Short mmCIF file of C-alpha atoms and ligand atoms in Angstrom, two decimals:
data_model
loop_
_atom_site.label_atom_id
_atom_site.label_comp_id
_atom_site.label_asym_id
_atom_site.label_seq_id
_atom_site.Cartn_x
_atom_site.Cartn_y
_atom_site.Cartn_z
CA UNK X 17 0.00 0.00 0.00
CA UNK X 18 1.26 3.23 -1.24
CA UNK X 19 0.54 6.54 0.71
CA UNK X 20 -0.14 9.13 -2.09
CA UNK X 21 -1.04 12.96 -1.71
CA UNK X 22 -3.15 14.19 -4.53
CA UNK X 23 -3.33 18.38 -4.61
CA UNK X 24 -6.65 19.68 -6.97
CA UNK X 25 -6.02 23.37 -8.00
CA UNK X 26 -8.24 25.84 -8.53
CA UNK X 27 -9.92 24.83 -11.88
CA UNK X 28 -9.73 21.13 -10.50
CA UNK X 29 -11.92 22.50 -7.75
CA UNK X 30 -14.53 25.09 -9.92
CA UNK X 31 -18.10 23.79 -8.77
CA UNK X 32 -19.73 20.95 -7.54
CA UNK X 33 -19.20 18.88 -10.84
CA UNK X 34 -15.66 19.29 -11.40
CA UNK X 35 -15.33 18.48 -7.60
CA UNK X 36 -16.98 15.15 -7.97
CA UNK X 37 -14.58 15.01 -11.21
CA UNK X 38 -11.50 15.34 -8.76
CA UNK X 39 -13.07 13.26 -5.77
CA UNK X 40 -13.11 10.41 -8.60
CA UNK X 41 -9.39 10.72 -8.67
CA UNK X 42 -9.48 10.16 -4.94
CA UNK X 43 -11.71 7.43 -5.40
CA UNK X 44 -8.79 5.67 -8.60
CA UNK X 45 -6.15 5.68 -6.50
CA UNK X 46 -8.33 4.48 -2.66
CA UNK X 47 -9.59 1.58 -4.87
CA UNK X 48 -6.13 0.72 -5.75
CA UNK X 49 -5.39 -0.20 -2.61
CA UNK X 50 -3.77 3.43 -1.57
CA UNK X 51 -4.17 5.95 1.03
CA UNK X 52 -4.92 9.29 -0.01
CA UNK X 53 -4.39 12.61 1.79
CA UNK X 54 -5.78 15.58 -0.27
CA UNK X 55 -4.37 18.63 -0.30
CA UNK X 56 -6.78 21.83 -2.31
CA UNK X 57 -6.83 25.29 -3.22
CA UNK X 58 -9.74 27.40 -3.39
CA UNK X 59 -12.56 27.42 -5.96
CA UNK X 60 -11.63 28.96 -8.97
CA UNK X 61 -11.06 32.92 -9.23
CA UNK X 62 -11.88 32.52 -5.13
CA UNK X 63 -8.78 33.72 -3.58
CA UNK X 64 -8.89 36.78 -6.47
CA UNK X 65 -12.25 37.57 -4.96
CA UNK X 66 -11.80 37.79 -1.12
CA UNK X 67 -8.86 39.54 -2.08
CA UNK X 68 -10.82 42.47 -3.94
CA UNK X 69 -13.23 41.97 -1.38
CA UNK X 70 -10.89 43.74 1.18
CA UNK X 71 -9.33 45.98 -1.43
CA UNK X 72 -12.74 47.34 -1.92
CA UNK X 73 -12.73 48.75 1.53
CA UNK X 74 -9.00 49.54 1.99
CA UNK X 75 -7.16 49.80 -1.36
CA UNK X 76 -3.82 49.38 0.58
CA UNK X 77 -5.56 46.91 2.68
CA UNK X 78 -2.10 44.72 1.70
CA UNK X 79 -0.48 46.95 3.35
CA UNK X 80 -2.72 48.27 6.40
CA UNK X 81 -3.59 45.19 7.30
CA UNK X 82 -2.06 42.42 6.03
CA UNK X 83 -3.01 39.68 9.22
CA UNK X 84 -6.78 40.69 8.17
CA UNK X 85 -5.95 39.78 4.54
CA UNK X 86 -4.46 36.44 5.42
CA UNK X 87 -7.68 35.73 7.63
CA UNK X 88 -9.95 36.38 4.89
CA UNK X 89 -8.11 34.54 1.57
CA UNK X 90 -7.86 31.53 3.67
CA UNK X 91 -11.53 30.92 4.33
CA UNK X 92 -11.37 30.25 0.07
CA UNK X 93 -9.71 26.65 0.83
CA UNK X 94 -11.65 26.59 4.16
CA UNK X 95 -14.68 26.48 1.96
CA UNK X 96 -12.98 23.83 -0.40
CA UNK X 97 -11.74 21.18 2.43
CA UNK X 98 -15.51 20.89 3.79
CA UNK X 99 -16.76 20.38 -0.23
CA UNK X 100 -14.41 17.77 -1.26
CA UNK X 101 -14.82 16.17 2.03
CA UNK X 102 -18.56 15.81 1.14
CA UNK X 103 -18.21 14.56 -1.73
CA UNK X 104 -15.86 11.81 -0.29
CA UNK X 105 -18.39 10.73 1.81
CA UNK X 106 -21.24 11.41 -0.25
CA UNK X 107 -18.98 8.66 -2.53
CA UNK X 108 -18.98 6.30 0.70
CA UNK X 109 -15.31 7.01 2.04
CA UNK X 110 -15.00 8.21 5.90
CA UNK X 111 -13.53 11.70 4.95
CA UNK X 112 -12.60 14.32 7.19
CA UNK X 113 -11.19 17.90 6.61
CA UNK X 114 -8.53 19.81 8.06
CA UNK X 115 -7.11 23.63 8.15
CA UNK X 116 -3.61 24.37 8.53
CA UNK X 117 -3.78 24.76 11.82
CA UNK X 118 -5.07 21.43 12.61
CA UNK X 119 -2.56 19.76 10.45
CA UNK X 120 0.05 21.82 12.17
CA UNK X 121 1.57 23.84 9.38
CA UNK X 122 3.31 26.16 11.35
CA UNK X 123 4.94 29.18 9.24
CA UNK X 124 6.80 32.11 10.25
CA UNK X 125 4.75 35.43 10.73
CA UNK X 126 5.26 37.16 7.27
CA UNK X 127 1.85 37.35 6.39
CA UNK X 128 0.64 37.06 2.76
CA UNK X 129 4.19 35.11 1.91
CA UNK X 130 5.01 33.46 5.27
CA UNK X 131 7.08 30.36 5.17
CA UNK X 132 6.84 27.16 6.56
CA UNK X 133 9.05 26.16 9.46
CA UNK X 134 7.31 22.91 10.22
CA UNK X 135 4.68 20.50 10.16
CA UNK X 136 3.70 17.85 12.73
CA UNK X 137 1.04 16.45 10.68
CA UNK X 138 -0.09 14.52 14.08
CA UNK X 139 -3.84 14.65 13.54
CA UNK X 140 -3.19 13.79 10.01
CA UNK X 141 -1.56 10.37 11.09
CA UNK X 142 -3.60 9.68 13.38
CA UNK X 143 -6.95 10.03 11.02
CA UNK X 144 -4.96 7.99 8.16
CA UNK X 145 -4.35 5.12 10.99
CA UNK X 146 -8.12 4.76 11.50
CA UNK X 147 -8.76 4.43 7.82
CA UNK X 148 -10.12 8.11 7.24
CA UNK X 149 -9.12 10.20 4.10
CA UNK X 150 -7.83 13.39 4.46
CA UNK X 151 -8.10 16.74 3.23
CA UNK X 152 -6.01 19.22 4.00
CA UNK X 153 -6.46 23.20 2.92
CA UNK X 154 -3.98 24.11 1.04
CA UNK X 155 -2.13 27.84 0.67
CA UNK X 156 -2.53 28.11 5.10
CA UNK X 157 -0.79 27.68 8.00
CA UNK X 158 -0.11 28.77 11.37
CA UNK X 159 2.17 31.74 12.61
CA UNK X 160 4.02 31.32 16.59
CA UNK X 161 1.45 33.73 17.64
CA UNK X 162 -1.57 31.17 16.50
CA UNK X 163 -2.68 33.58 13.79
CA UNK X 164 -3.58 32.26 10.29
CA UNK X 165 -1.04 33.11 7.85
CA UNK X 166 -0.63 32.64 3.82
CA UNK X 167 2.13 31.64 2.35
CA UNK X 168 1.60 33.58 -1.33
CA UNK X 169 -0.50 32.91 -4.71
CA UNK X 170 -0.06 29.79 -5.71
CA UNK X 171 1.34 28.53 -2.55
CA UNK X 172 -0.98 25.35 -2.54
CA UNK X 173 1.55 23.45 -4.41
CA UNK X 174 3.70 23.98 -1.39
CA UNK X 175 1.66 22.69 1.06
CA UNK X 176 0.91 19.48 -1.04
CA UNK X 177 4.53 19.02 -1.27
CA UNK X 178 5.42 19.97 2.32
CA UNK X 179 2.72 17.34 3.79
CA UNK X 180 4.04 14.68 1.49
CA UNK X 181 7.59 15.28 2.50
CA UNK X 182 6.09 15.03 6.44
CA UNK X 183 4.03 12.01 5.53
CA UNK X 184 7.03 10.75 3.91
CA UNK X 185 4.32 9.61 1.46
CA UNK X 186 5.33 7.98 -1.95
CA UNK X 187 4.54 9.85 -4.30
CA UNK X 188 2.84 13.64 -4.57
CA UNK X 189 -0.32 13.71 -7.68
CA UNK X 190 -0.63 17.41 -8.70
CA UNK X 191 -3.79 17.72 -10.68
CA UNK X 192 -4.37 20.80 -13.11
CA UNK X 193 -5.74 21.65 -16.47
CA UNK X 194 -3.08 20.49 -18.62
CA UNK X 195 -2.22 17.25 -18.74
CA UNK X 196 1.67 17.52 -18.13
CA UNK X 197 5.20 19.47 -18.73
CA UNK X 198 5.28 20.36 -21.96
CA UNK X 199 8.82 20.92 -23.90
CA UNK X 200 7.54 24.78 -25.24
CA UNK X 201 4.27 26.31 -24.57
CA UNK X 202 1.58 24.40 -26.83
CA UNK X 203 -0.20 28.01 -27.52
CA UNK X 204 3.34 28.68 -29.21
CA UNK X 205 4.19 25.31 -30.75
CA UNK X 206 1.08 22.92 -31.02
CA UNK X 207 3.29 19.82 -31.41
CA UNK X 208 5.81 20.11 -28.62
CA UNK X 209 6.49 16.90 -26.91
CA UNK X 210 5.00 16.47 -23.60
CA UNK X 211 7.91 15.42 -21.13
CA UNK X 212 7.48 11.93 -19.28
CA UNK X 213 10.17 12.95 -16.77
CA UNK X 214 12.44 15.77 -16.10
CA UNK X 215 14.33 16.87 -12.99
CA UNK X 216 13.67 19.40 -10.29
CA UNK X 217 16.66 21.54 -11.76
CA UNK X 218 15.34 21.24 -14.84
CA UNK X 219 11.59 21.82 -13.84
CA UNK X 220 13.61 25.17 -11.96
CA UNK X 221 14.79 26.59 -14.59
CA UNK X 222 11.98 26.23 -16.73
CA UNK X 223 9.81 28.22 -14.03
CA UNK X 224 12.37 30.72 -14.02
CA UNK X 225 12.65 30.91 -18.07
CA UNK X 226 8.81 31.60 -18.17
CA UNK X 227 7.15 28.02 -17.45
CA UNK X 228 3.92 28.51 -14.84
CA UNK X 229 2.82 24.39 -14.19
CA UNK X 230 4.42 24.26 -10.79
CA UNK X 231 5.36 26.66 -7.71
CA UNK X 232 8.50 27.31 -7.48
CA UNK X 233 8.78 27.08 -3.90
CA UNK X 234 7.44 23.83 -3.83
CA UNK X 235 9.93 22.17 -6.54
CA UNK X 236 12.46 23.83 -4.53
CA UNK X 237 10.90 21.84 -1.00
CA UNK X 238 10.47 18.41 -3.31
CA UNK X 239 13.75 18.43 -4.32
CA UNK X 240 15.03 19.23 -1.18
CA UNK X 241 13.10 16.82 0.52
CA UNK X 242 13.46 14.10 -2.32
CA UNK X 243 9.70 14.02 -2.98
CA UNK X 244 8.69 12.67 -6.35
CA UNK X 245 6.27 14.74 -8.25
CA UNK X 246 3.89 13.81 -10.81
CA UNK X 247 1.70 16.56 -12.55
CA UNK X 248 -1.58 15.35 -14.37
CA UNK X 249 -4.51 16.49 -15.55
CA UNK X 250 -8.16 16.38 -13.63
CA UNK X 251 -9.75 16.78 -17.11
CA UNK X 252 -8.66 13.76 -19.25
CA UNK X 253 -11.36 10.72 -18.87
CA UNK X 254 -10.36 8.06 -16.37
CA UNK X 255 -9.40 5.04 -17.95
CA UNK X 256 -12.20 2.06 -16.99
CA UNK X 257 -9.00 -0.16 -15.75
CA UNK X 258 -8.06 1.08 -12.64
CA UNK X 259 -4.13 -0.73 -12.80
CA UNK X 260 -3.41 1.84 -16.00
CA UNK X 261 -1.22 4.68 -14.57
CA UNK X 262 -2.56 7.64 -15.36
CA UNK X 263 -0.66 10.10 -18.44
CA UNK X 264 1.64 13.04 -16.82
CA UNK X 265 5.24 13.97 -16.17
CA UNK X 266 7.00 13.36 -13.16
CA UNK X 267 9.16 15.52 -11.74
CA UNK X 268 12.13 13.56 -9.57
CA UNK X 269 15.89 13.95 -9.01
CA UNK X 270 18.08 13.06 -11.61
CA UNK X 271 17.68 9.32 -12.73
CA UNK X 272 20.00 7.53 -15.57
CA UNK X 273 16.48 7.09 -17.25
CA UNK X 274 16.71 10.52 -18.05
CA UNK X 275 17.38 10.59 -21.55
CA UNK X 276 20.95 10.57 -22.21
CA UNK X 277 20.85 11.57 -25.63
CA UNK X 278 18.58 14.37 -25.18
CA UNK X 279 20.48 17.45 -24.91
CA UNK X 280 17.72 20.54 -24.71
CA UNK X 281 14.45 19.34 -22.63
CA UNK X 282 12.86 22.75 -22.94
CA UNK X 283 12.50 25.88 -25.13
CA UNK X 284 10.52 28.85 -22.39
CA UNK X 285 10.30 32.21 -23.26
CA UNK X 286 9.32 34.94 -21.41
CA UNK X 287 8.20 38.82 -22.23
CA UNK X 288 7.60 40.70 -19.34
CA UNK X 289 11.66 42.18 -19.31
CA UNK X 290 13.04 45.21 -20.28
CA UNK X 291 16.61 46.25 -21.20
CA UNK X 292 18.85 48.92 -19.73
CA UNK X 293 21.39 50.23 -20.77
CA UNK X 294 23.81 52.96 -19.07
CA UNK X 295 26.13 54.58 -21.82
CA UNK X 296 30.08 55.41 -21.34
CA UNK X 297 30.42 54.77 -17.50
CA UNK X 298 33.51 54.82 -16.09
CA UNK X 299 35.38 52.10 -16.37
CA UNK X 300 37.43 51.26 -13.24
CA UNK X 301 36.52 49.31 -9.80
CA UNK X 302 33.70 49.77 -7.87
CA UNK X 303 31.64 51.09 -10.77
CA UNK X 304 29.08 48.01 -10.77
CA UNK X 305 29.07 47.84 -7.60
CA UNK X 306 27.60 51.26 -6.97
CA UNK X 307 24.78 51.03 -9.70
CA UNK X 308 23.33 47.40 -8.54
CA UNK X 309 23.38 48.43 -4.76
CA UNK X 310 21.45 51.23 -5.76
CA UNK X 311 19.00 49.03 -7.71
CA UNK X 312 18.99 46.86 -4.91
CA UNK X 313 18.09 49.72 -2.44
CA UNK X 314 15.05 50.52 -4.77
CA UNK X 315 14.07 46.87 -4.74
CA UNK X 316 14.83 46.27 -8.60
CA UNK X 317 15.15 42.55 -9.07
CA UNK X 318 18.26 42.63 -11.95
CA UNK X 319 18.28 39.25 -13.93
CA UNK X 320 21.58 39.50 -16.78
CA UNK X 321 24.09 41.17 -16.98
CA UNK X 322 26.62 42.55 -20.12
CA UNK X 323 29.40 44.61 -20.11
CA UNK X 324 31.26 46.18 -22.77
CA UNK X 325 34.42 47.68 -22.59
CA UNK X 326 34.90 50.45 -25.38
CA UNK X 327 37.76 52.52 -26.12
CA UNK X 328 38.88 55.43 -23.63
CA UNK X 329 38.17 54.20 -20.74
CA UNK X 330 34.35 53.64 -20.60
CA UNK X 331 31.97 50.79 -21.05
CA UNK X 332 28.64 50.73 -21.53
CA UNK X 333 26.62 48.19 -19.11
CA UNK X 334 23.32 46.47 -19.93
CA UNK X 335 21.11 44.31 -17.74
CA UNK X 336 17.26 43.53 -17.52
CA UNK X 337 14.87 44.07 -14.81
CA UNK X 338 11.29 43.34 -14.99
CA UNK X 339 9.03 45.68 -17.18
CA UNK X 340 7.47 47.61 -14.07
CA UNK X 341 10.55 48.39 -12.59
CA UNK X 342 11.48 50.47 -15.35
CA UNK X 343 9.26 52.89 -13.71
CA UNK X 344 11.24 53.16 -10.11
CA UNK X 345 14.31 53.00 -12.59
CA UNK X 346 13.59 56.20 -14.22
CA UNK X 347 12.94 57.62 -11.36
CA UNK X 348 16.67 57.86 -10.36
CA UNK X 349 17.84 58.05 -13.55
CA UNK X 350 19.99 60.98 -12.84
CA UNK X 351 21.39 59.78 -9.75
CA UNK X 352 22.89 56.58 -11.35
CA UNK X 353 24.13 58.71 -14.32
CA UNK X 354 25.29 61.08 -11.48
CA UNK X 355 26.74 58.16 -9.43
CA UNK X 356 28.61 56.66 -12.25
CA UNK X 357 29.10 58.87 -14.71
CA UNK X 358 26.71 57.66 -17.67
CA UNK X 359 26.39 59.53 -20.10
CA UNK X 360 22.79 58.54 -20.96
CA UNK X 361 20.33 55.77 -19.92
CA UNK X 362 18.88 53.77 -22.99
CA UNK X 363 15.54 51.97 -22.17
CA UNK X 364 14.55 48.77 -24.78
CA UNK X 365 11.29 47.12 -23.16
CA UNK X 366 10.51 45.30 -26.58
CA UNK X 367 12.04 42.50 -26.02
CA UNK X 368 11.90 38.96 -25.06
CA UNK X 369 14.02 36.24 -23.02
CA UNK X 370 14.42 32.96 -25.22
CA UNK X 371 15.88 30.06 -22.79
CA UNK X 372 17.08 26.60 -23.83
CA UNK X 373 17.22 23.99 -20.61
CA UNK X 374 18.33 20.38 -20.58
CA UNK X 375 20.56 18.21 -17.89
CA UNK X 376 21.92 17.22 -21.14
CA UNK X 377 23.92 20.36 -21.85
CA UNK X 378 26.26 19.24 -18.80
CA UNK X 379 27.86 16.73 -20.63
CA UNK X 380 27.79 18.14 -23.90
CA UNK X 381 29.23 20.92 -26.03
CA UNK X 382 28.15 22.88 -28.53
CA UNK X 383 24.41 23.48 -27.66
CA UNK X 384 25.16 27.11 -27.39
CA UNK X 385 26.69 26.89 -31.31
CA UNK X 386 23.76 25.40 -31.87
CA UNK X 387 21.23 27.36 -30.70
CA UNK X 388 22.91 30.68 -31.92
CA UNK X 389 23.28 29.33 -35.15
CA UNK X 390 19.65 28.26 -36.08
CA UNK X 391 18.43 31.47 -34.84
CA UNK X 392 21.07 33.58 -36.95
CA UNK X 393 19.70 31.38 -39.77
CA UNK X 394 16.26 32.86 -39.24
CA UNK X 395 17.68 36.35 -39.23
CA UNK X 396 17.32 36.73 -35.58
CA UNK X 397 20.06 38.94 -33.53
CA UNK X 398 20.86 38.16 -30.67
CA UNK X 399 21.01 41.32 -27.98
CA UNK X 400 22.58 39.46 -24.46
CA UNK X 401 23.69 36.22 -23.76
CA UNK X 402 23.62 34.43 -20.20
CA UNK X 403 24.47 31.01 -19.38
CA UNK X 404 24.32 28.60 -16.44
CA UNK X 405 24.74 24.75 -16.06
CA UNK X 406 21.78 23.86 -17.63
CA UNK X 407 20.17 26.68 -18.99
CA UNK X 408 21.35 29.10 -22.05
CA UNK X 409 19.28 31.92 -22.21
CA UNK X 410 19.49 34.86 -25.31
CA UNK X 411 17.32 38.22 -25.20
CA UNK X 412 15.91 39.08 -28.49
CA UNK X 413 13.47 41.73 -29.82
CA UNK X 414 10.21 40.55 -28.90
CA UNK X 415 8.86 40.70 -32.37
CA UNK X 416 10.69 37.02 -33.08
CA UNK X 417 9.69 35.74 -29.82
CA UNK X 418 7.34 32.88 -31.43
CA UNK X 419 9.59 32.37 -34.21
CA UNK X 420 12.71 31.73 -31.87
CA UNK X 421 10.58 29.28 -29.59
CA UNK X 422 9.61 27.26 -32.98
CA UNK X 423 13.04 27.68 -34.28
CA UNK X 424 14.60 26.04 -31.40
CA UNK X 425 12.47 23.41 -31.06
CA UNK X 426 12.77 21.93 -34.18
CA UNK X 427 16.69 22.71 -34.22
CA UNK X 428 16.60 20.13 -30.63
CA UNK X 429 13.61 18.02 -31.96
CA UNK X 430 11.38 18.72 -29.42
CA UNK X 431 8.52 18.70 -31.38
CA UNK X 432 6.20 15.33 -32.40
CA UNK X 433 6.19 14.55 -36.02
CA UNK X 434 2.83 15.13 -37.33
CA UNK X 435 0.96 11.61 -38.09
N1 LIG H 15 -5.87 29.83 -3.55
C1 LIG H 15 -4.52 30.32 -3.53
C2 LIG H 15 -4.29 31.23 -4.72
O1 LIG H 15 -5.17 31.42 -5.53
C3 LIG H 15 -3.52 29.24 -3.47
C4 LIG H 15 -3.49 28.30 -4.67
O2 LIG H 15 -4.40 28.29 -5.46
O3 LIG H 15 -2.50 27.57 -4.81
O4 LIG H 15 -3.24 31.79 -4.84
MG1 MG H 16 -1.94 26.79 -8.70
#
């Protein structure tokens, strides 16, 4: 007997029908012989709506009030626990729910993003051990101070992932709308392969290159925590034989199974950057130093970097920040050109990151060759370059951004060939 968690999002958990749908999957895996603790996030657009809810009084209710803000968005997966739960039961299993705080997810007290610092998962045990299925409320926990706290959008993953690694439990189901990983966004590139497996690095970097399946907190917990992942779709019809795994990717450390000869798993992209770039600053030590601290004291998340040395001295520097920082950046535009010299501050925000991810590229060289020279081929230029282990990412003008994504997945083969 395998203990499984199985987390329903917020589409998985719309109305009464698609709640049944999901309670079905709870049903699959209890009639093969498996425990099942549930983890869920609020009904669909839920969360959005308490939220406005407060904002409608207090605009900077965030802000103002931000222990009042946690109370009310968690009463959206209070409401979902007690549904699921009946439908369990309505189904014939002996289901109970539990918050956060009865699970004992205890989090630190930065409400609205708090973080979890442990779980005792007592009650849970103890319910499993007399045959009961669980369901846990996702997003919640519980600060030192016994207040409710959130742990930020999305965050339900994290819980699901945070119980299993308690629970020690075999294996963690994350149910959605899509029905796995896919190589390149399917609204970009219609055939891209769907990925049976890839690793928690790999599943990383693809969040960070534009990819929005998983939380990235919670990859970061399962690999941590070794907890095997396997995303999968609450949509799909259930196969009548109840043996037949069910279609998905799974997410787990590094195995040999993972394709040695596949050198690029992914192609992400993402558009919400813009491009800096501070002309003829002086060129000698402590120069970078000064402008990112000074980013960093206006809270301007910088992702690359480029540097180019020209003659006489002075260099010009480029790096990206997200689109709406631009804002706070031209703000103190004359104290960086002040603080460094610059002689002007060039502003690009039409353009796009294009990143190319795969364990593969560890072992292997040339991907980089590659990948520069089928986009040249297409007439693309290539503005900035940054690399890491795995990942090679390129900013481009955004106007090729669908092109590139295409491009590169038919220069790696991660498309299927059309039948
Ligand atoms: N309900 C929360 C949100 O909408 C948590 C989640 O769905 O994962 O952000
Ligand atoms: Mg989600």
């Amino acid at each position: 007997m395998a203990l499984i968690v199985q987390k329903f999002g917020g589409t998985s958990m719309a109305d009464p029908d698609r709640i049944r749908e999901s309670a079905r999957r709870v049903k699959r895996e209890l009639d093969r012989g498996n425990q099942v603790v549930v983890a869920v996030s609020a009904m669909k657009g839920e969360t959005d709506r308490l939220l406005n809810l407060g904002m409608a009084i207090n605009p900077r209710a965030g802000a103002d009030c931000p222990r009042e803000m946690d109370m009310l968005a968690s009463t959206g997966e209070q409401v979902s626990i007690a549904l699921m739960a009946i439908a369990l039961n309505s189904m014939g299993f002996d289901s109970i729910s539990l918050t956060g705080r009865q699970v004992g997810v205890y989090t630190d007290g930065a409400f609205m993003k708090a973080k979890i610092t442990s779980i005792t998962a007592d009650r849970v045990k103890k319910e499993l051990a007399e045959g009961k299925v669980i369901v846990v409320a996702g997003f919640q926990g519980m600060d030192p101070n016994d207040d409710v706290t959130t742990m930020g959008r999305g965050a339900s993953d994290l819980t699901a992932v945070a119980i299993s690694a308690a629970l020690k439990a075999d294996r963690c189901d994350i149910y959605t709308d899509v029905d796995g990983v896919y190589a390149a966004d399917p609204r970009i590139v219609p055939q891209a392969k769907k990925l049976p497996v890839i690793s928690y690095e790999e599943m990383l970097e693809m969040a960070s290159a534009g990819a929005k399946v998983l939380h990235t907190r919670a990859v970061e917990l399962a690999a941590k925590y070794n907890v095997k992942v396997k995303v999968l779709s609450s949509f799909d019809e259930l196969p009548e034989d109840i043996t037949v795994d069910l279609p998905g990717t799974i997410v787990t450390s590094e195995p040999d199974s993972i394709r040695e000869d596949v050198l690029v798993s992914s192609i992400q992209r993402t558009t919400n950057e813009a491009k800096v770039t501070l002309v003829d600053v002086a060129d000698r030590p402590g120069t970078a130093a000064k402008i990112f601290q000074l980013l960093a004291d206006h809270s301007v998340v910088v992702d690359m970097i480029v540097q180019n040395v020209g003659a006489g001295g002075e260099a010009d520097l480029s790096f990206t920040v997200e689109r709406p920082d631009l804002v706070r950046i031209k703000k103190i535009e004359s104290q960086i050109k002040d603080l460094v010299g610059a002689q002007d501050v060039l502003y690009d925000d039409k353009i796009s990151k294009i990143s190319a991810i795969g364990v593969g590229m560890r072992t292997h060289a040339g991907v980089a060759a590659r990948m520069f020279e089928a986009l040249g081929k297409r007439g693309i230029n290539i503005l900035m370059i940054s690399t890491s282990e795995i990942k090679i990412s390129v900013v481009i003008g955004e106007e090729y951004t669908e092109l590139a994504v295409r491009t590169l997945c038919d220069e790696f083969h991660l498309t299927e060939s059309v039948k």
